[in-house]
Short mmCIF file of C-alpha atoms and ligand atoms in Angstrom, two decimals:
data_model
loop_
_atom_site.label_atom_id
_atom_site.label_comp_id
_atom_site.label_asym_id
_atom_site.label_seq_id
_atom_site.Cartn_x
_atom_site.Cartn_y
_atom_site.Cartn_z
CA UNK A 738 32.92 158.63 160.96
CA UNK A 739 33.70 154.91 161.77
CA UNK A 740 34.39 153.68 158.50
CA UNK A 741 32.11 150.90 156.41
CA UNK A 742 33.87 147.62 156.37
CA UNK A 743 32.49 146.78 152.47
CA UNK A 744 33.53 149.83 151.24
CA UNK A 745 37.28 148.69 152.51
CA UNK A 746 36.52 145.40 151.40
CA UNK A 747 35.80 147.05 147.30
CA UNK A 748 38.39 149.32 147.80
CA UNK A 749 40.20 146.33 148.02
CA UNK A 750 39.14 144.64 145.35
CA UNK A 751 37.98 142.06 147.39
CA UNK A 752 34.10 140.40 148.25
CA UNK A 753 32.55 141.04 150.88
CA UNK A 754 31.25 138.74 153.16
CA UNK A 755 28.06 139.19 155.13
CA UNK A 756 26.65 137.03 158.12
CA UNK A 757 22.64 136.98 157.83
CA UNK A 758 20.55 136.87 160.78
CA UNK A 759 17.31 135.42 160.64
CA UNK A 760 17.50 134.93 164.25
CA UNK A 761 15.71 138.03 166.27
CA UNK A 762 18.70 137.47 169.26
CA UNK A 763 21.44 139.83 170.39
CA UNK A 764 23.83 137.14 171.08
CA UNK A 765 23.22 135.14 168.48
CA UNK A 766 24.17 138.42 166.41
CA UNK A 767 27.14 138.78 168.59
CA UNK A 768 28.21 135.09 167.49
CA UNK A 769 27.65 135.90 163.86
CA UNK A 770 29.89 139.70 164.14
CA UNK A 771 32.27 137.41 166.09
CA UNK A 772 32.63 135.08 162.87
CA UNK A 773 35.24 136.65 161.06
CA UNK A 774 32.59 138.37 158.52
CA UNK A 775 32.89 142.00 156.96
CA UNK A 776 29.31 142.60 157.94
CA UNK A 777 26.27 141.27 159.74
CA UNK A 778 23.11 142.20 157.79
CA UNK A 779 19.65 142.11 160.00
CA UNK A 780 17.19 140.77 158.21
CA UNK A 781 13.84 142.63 158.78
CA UNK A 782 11.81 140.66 156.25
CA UNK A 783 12.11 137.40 156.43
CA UNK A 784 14.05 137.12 160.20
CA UNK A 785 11.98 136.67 162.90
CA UNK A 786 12.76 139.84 164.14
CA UNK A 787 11.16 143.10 164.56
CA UNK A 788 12.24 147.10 164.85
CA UNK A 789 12.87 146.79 168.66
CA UNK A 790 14.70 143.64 168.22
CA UNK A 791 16.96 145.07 165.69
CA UNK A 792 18.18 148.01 167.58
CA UNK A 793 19.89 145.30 170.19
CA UNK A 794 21.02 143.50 167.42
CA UNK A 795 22.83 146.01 166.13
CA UNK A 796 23.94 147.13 169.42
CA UNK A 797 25.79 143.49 169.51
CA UNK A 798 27.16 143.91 166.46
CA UNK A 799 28.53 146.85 167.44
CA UNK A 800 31.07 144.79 170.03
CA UNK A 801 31.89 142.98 167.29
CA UNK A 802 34.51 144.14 164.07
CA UNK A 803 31.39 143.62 161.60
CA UNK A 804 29.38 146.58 160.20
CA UNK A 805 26.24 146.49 160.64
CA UNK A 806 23.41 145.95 157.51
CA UNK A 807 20.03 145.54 157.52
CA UNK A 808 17.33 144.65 155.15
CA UNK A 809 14.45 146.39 155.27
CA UNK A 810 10.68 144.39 154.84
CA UNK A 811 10.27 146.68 151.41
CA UNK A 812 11.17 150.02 150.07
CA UNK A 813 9.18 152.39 153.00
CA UNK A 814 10.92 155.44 153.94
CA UNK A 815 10.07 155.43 157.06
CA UNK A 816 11.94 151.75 157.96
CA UNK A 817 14.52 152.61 155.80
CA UNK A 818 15.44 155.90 158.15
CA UNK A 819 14.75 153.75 160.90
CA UNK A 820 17.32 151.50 160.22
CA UNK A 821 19.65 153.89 159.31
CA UNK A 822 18.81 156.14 162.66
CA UNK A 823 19.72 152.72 164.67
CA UNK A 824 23.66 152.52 162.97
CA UNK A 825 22.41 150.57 160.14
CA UNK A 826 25.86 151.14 157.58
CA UNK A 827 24.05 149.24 154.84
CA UNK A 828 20.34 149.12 153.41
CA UNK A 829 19.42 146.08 151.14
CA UNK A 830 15.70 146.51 149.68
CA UNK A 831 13.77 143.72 148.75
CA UNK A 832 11.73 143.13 145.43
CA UNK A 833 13.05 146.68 143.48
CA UNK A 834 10.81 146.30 140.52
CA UNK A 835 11.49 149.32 138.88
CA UNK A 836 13.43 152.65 138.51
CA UNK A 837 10.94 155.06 140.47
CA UNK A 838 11.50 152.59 143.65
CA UNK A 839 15.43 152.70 143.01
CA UNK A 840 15.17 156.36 143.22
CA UNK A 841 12.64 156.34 146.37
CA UNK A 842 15.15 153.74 147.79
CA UNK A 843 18.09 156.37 147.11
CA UNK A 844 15.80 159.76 148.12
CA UNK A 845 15.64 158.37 151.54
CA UNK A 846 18.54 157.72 152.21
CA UNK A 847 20.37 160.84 151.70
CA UNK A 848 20.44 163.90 153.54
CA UNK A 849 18.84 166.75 151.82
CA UNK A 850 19.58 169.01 149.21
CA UNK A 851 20.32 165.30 147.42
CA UNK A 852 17.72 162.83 149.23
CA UNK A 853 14.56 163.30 151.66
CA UNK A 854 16.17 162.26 155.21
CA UNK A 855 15.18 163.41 157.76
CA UNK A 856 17.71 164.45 160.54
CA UNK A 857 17.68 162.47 163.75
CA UNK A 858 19.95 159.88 163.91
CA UNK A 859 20.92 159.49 167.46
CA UNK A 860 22.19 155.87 167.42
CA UNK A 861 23.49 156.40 164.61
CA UNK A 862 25.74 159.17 165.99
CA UNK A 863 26.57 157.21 168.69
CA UNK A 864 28.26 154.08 166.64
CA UNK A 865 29.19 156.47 163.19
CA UNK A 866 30.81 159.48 165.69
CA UNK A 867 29.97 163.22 166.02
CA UNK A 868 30.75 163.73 161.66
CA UNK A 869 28.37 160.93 161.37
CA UNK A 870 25.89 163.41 159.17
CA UNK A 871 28.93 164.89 157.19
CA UNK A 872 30.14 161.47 155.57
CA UNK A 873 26.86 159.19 156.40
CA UNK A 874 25.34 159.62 152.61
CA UNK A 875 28.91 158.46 151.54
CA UNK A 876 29.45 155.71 154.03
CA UNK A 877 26.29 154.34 153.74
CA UNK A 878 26.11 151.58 151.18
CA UNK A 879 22.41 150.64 149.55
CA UNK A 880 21.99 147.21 147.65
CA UNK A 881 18.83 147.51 145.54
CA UNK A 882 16.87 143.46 145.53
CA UNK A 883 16.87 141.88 141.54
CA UNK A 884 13.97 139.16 142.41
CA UNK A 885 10.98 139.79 140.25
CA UNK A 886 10.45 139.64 136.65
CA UNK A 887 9.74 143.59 136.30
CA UNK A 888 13.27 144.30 138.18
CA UNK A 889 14.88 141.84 136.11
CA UNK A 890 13.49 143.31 133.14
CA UNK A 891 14.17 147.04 134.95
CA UNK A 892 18.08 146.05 135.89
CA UNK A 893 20.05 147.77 133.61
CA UNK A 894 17.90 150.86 134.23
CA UNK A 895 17.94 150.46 138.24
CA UNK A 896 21.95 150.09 138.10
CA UNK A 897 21.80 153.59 136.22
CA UNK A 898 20.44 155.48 139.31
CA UNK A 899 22.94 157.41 140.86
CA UNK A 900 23.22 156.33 144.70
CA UNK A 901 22.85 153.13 144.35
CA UNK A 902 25.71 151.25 144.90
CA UNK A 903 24.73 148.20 143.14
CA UNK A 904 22.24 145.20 143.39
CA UNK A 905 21.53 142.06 145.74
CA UNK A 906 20.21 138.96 143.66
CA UNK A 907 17.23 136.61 146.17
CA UNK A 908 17.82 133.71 144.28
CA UNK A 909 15.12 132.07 145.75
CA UNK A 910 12.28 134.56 144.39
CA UNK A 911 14.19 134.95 141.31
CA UNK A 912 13.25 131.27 140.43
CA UNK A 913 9.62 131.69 141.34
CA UNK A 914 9.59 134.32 139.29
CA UNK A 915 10.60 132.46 136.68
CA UNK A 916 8.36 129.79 137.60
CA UNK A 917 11.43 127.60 138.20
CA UNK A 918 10.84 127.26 142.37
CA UNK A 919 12.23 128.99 145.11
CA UNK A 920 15.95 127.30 144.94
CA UNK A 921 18.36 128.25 147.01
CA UNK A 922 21.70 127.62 144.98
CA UNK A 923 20.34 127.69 141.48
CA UNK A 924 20.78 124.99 138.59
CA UNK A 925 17.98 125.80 136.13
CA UNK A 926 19.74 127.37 132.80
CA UNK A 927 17.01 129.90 133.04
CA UNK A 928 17.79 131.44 136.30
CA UNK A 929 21.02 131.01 135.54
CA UNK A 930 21.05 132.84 133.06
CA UNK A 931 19.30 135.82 134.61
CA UNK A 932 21.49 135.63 137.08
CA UNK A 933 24.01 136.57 134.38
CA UNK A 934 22.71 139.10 133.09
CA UNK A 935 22.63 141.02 136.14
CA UNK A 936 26.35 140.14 136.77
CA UNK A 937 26.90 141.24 133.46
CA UNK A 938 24.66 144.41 134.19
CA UNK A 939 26.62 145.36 137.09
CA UNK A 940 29.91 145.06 135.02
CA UNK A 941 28.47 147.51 132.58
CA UNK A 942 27.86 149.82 134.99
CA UNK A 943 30.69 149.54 137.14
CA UNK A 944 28.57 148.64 139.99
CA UNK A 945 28.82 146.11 142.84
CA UNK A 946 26.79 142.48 142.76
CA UNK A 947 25.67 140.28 145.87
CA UNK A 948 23.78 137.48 146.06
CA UNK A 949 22.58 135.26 148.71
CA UNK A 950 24.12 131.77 149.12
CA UNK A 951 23.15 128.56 150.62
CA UNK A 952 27.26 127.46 152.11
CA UNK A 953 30.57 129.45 151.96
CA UNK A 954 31.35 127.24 149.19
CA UNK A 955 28.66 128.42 146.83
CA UNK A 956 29.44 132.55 148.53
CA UNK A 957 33.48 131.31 147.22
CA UNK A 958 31.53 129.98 143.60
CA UNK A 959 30.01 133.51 142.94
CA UNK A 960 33.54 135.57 144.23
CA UNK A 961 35.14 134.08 141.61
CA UNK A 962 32.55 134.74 138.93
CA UNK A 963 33.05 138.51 140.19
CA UNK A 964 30.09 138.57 142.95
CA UNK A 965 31.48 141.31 145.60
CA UNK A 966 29.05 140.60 148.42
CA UNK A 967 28.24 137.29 149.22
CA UNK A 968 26.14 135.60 152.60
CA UNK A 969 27.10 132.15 152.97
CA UNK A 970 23.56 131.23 154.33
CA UNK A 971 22.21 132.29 157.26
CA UNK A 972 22.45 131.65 161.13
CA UNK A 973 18.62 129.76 161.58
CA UNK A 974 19.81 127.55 158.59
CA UNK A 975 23.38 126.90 159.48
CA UNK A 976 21.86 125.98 163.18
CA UNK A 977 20.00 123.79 162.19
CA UNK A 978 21.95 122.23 159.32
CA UNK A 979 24.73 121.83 161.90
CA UNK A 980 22.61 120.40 164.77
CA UNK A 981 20.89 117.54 162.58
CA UNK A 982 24.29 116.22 161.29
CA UNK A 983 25.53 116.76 165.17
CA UNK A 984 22.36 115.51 166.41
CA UNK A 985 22.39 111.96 163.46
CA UNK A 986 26.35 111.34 164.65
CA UNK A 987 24.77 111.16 168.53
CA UNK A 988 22.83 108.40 167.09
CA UNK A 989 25.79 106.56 165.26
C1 3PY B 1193 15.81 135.21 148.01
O1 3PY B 1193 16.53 134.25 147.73
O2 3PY B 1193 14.75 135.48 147.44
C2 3PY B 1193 16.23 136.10 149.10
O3 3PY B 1193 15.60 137.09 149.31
C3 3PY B 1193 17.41 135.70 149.91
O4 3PY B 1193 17.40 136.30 151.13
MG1 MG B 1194 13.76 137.20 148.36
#
């Protein structure tokens, strides 16, 4: 099977890093593979992008070196195996409140006797290769979401479940939760700190930590606090971040 570029990456002992695309475009995917990123995760809850969508999207990533991610709109079974029928490497689920969705999260995405997947994954053959179903519950790397006060309550517990490779903080709901805001790169001591305990969490358990970012500066801030998959931003901000400064220099 085609091997799963974050897995080399933590092999490694290196981060990650993911391109994010909020954009529902297969060349503006092709762009963000094209970046020099370990992965390209599609974002199916908050991109403007649906199921059909994504399947070309991940077809352009597949000309690129990136691996292919996607996050699914919540933990449903049936999107996850979706996603994961399409090529999807990588499943990040949003707002994991508590153990029993950890463990739906895991069931389906294994193969049984260990999960409740059902067999059919013909794109998935078609990027992974003919062993795709002998190595894909190995390969294939899930990222349960810490962004609500139950699953930051529930972390330590969620990192415990076995298939999970490790947690993906949404900074921004984590401070609404908190009923700090939804802040991109975080200052308030009390996110901050929650944010630390899940780093310190995943320590414990010897399990991996991402988080989302708002520049490759703040992705580069969180690698060095021990953060092993980081998204500096994502491509509708950085376009249009880049085009106003572009667009205020055209007016001198
Ligand atoms: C959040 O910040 O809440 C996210 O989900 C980032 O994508
Ligand atoms: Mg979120």
């Amino acid at each position: 099977m085609r091997p799963n570029n974050v897995l080399e990456c933590w092999a490694q002992g290196r981060a990650a890093v993911s391109g994010w695309l909020a954009i529902g475009n297969t060349y503006s995917a092709e762009i963000v593979g094209c970046s020099g990123v370990d992965c390209v995760t599609v974002d199916l809850q908050h991109g403007m992008t649906d199921v059909q969508q994504m399947i070309g999207m991940l077809q352009a990533i597949s000309a690129t070196p990136a691996t292919p991610f996607v996050r699914v709109p919540s933990c449903d079974p049936a999107i996850m195996m979706k996603a994961l029928d399409a090529g999807a490497y990588g499943l990040i689920c949003p707002m994991v409140d508590n153990v029993q969705q950890a463990q739906a999260f895991v069931d389906a995405t294994h193969y049984p006797p260990t999960g409740t997947r059902s067999f059919g994954p013909t794109r998935g053959l078609l990027y992974g290769g003919a062993d795709y179903f002998k190595h894909a519950d190995q390969t294939i790397v899930r990222l349960a979401m810490i962004e609500t006060l139950p699953g930051l309550e529930a972390v330590e517990d969620i990192l415990a479940v076995e298939g999970i490779q490790g947690i993906f903080i949404g900074p921004a709901d984590l401070g609404l939760a908190l009923g700090k805001g939804p802040v991109g790169d975080p200052v308030d001591p009390d996110v901050l700190a929650a944010i630390e305990r899940c780093r310190q969490a995943a320590a414990k358990a010897g399990k991996h930590i991402g988080i989302f970012c708002t520049s490759g500066a703040v992705a580069a801030r969180y690698a060095a606090q021990g953060f092993d998959f980081v998204v500096p931003n994502h491509d509708a901000n950085l376009l249009k971040a880049v085009l106003a400064s572009e667009v205020q220099s055209a007016r001198g």
